[in-house]
Tab-separated table of C-alpha atoms in Angstrom:
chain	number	residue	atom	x	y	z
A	193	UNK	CA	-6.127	-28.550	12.447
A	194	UNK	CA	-5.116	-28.581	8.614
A	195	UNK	CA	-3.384	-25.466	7.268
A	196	UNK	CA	-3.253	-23.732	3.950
A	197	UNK	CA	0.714	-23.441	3.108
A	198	UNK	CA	0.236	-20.202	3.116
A	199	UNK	CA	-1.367	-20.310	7.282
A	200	UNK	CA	1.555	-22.758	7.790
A	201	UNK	CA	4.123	-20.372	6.377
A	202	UNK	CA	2.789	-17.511	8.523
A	203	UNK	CA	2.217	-19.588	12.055
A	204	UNK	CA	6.065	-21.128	11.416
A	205	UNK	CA	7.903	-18.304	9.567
A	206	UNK	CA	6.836	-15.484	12.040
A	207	UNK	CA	5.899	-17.150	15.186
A	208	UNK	CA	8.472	-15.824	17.245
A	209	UNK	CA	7.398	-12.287	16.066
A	210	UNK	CA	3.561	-12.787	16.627
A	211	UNK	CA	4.233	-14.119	20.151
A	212	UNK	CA	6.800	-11.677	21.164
A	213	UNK	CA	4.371	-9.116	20.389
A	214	UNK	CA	1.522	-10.207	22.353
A	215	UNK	CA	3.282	-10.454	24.849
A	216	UNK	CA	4.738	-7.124	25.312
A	217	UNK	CA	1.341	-5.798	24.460
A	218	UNK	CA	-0.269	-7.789	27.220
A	219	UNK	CA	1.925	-5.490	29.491
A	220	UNK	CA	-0.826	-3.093	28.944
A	221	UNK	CA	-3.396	-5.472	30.881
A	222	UNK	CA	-0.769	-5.768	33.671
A	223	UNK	CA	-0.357	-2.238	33.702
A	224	UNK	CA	-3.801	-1.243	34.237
A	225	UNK	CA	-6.684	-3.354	33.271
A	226	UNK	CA	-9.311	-1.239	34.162
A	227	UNK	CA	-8.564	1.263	31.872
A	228	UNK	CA	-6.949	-0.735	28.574
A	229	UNK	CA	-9.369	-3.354	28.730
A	230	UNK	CA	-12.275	-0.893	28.115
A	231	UNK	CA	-10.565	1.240	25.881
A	232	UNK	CA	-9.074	-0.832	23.543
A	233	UNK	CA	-12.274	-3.272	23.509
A	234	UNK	CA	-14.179	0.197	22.641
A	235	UNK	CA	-11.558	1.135	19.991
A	236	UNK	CA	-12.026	-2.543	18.076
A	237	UNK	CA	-16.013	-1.753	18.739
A	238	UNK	CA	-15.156	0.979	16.447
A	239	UNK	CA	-14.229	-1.172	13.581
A	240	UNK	CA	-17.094	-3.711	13.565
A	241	UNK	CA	-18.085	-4.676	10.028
A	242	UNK	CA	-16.245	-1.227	9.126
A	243	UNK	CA	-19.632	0.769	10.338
A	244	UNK	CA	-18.023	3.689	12.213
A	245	UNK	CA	-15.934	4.515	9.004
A	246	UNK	CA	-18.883	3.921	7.167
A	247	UNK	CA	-20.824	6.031	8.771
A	248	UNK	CA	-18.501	8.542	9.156
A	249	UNK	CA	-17.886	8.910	5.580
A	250	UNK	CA	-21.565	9.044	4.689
A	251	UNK	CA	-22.075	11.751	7.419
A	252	UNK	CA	-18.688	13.756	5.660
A	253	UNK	CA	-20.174	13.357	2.285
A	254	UNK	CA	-23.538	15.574	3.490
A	255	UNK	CA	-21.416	18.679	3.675
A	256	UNK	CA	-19.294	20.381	1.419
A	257	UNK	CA	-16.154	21.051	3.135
A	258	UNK	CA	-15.813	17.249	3.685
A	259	UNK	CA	-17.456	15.725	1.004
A	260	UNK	CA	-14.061	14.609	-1.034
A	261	UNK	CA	-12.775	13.003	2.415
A	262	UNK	CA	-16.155	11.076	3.068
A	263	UNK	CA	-15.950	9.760	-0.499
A	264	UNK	CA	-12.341	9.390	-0.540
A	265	UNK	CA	-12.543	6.744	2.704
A	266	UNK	CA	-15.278	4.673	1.429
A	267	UNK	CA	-14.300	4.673	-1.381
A	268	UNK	CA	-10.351	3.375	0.065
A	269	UNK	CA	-12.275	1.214	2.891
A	270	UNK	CA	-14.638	-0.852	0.159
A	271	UNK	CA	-11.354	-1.412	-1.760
A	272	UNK	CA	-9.523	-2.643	0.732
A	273	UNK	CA	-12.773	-4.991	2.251
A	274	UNK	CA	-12.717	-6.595	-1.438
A	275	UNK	CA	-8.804	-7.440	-1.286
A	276	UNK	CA	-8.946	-8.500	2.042
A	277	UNK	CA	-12.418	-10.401	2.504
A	278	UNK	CA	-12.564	-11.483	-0.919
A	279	UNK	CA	-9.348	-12.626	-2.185
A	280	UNK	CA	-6.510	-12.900	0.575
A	281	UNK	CA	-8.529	-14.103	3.661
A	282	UNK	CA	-10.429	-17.153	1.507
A	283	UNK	CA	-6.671	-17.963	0.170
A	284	UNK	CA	-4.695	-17.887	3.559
A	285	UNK	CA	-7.712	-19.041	5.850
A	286	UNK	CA	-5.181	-18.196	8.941
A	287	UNK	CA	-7.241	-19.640	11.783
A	288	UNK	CA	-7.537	-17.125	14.663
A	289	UNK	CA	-4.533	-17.084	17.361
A	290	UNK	CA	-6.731	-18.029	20.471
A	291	UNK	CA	-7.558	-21.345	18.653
A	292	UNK	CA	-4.794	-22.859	19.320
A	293	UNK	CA	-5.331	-24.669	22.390
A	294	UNK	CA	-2.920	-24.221	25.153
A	295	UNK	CA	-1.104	-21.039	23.432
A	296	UNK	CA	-0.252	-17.993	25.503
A	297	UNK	CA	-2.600	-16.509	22.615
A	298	UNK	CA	-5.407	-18.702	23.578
A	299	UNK	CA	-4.470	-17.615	27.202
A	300	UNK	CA	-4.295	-13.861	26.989
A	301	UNK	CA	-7.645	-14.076	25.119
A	302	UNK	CA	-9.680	-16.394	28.206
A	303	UNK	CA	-8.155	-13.085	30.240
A	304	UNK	CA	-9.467	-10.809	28.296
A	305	UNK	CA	-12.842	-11.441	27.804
A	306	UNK	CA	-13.263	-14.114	24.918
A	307	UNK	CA	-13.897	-12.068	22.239
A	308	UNK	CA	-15.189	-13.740	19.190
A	309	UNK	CA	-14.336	-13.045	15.859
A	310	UNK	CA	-16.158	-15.234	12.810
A	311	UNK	CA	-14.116	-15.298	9.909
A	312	UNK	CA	-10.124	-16.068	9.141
A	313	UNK	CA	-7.022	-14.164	10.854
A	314	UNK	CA	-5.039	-12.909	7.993
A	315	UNK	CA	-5.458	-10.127	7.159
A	316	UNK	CA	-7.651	-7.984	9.939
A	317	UNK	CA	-10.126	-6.537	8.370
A	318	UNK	CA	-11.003	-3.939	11.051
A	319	UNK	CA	-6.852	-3.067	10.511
A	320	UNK	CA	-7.311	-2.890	6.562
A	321	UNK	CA	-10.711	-0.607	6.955
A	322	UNK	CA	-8.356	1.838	9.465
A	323	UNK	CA	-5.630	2.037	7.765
A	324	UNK	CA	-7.416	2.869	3.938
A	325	UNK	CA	-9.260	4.920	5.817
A	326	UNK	CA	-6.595	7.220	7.596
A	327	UNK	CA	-3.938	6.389	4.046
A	328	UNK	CA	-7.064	8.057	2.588
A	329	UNK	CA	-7.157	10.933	4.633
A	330	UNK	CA	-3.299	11.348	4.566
A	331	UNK	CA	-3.555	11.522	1.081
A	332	UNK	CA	-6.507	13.842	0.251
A	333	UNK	CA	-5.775	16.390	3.441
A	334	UNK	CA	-2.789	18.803	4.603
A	335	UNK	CA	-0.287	16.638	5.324
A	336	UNK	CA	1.298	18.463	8.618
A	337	UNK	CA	-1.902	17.591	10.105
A	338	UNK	CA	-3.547	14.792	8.475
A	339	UNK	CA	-0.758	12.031	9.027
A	340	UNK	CA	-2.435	12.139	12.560
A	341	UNK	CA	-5.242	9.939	11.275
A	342	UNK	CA	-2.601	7.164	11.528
A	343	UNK	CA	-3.165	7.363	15.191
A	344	UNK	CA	-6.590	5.637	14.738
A	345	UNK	CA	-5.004	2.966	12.863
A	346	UNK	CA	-2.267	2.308	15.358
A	347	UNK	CA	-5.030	1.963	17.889
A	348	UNK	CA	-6.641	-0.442	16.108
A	349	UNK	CA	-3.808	-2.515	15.012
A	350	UNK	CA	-2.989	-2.649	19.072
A	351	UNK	CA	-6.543	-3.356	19.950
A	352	UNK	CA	-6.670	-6.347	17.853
A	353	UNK	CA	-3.325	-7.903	19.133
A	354	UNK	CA	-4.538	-6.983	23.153
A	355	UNK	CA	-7.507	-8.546	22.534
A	356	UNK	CA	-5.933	-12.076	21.020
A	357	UNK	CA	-7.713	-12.064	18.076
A	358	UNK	CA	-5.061	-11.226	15.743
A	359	UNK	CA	-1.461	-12.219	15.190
A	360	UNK	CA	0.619	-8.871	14.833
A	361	UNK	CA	1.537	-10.574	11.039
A	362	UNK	CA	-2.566	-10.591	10.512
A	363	UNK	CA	-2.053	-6.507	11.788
A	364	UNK	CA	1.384	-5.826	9.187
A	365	UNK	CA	-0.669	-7.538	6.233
A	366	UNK	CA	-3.252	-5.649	6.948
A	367	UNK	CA	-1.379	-2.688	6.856
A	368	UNK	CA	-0.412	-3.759	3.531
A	369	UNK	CA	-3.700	-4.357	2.169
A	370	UNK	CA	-4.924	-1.330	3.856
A	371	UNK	CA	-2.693	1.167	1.978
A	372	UNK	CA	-3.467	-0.016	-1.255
A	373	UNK	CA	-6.851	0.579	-0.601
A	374	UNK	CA	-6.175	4.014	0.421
A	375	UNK	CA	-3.612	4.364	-2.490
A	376	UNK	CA	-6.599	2.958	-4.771
């Protein structure tokens, strides 16, 4: 499989990081499968196309009270879907982790299910939509209580590594990406 330098750079430079990782989030499936499986499958299900946040922010924007935070995260997740989908992932084209044959990635993922994923690794876009989404919130709201929207976007960023469809690099860049849309 031929890599951009920039996919090379990523599978060589952090490799050791990506797979040590996975692997201590895989502890989760030996812990209990029947209840991190479903969960964490349900809490990528939640980032699909960006539709829950989407939604969500349309359904904020209908009332008052909530109208600057529903504008305020679409607003943070359409910025960060352009950086990501548009200019980093066409650049990079990181092919996902379970495609490398053999690969305790490619292993963890048969386990899991096979989830599917279309498009390039780096960076997740299901990560970049969370994270503008709760940098969004964190920014607009109180701040003693809205830093707890960060707990969505650590759930994502751990669904997408226990489900083998992102390295945890594809997870940091999108955390990256994912403030600046927020910040934006």
């Amino acid at each position: 499989m031929e890599l951009t330098p920039a996919a090379y750079w990523l599978n060589t430079a952090f490799a050791g990081l990506d797979e040590s990782v996975a692997v201590a989030v895989h502890k989760l499936y030996e812990i209990s499968p029947g209840f991190f499986t479903p969960f964490l499958t349900f809490v990528t299900l939640l980032g699909k196309g960006g539709i829950f946040l989407i939604l969500m922010s349309f359904a904020m924007m209908l009332f008052r009270p909530t109208r600057r935070y529903g504008t305020t995260i679409l607003l943070a997740i359409a910025v960060g879907a352009l950086i990501t989908n548009v200019i980093v992932k066409p650049i990079v084209a990181r092919p996902r982790p379970y495609t490398w044959d053999g690969s305790v990635f490619q292993q963890f993922w048969i386990q899991l299910g096979r989830h599917t994923e279309s498009d390039k690794s780096f960076p997740s876009g299901h990560m970049t939509a969370a994270m503008a989404a709760s940098t969004a919130v964190f920014l607009r709201g109180n701040r003693k209580i809205s830093w707890t929207a960060f707990f969505f976007a650590f759930l994502m960023g751990v669904s997408r590594i226990y489900l083998s469809v992102h390295y945890t690099t594809d997870v940091l860049g999108a955390v990256f990406t994912g403030v600046i849309g927020g910040v934006l």
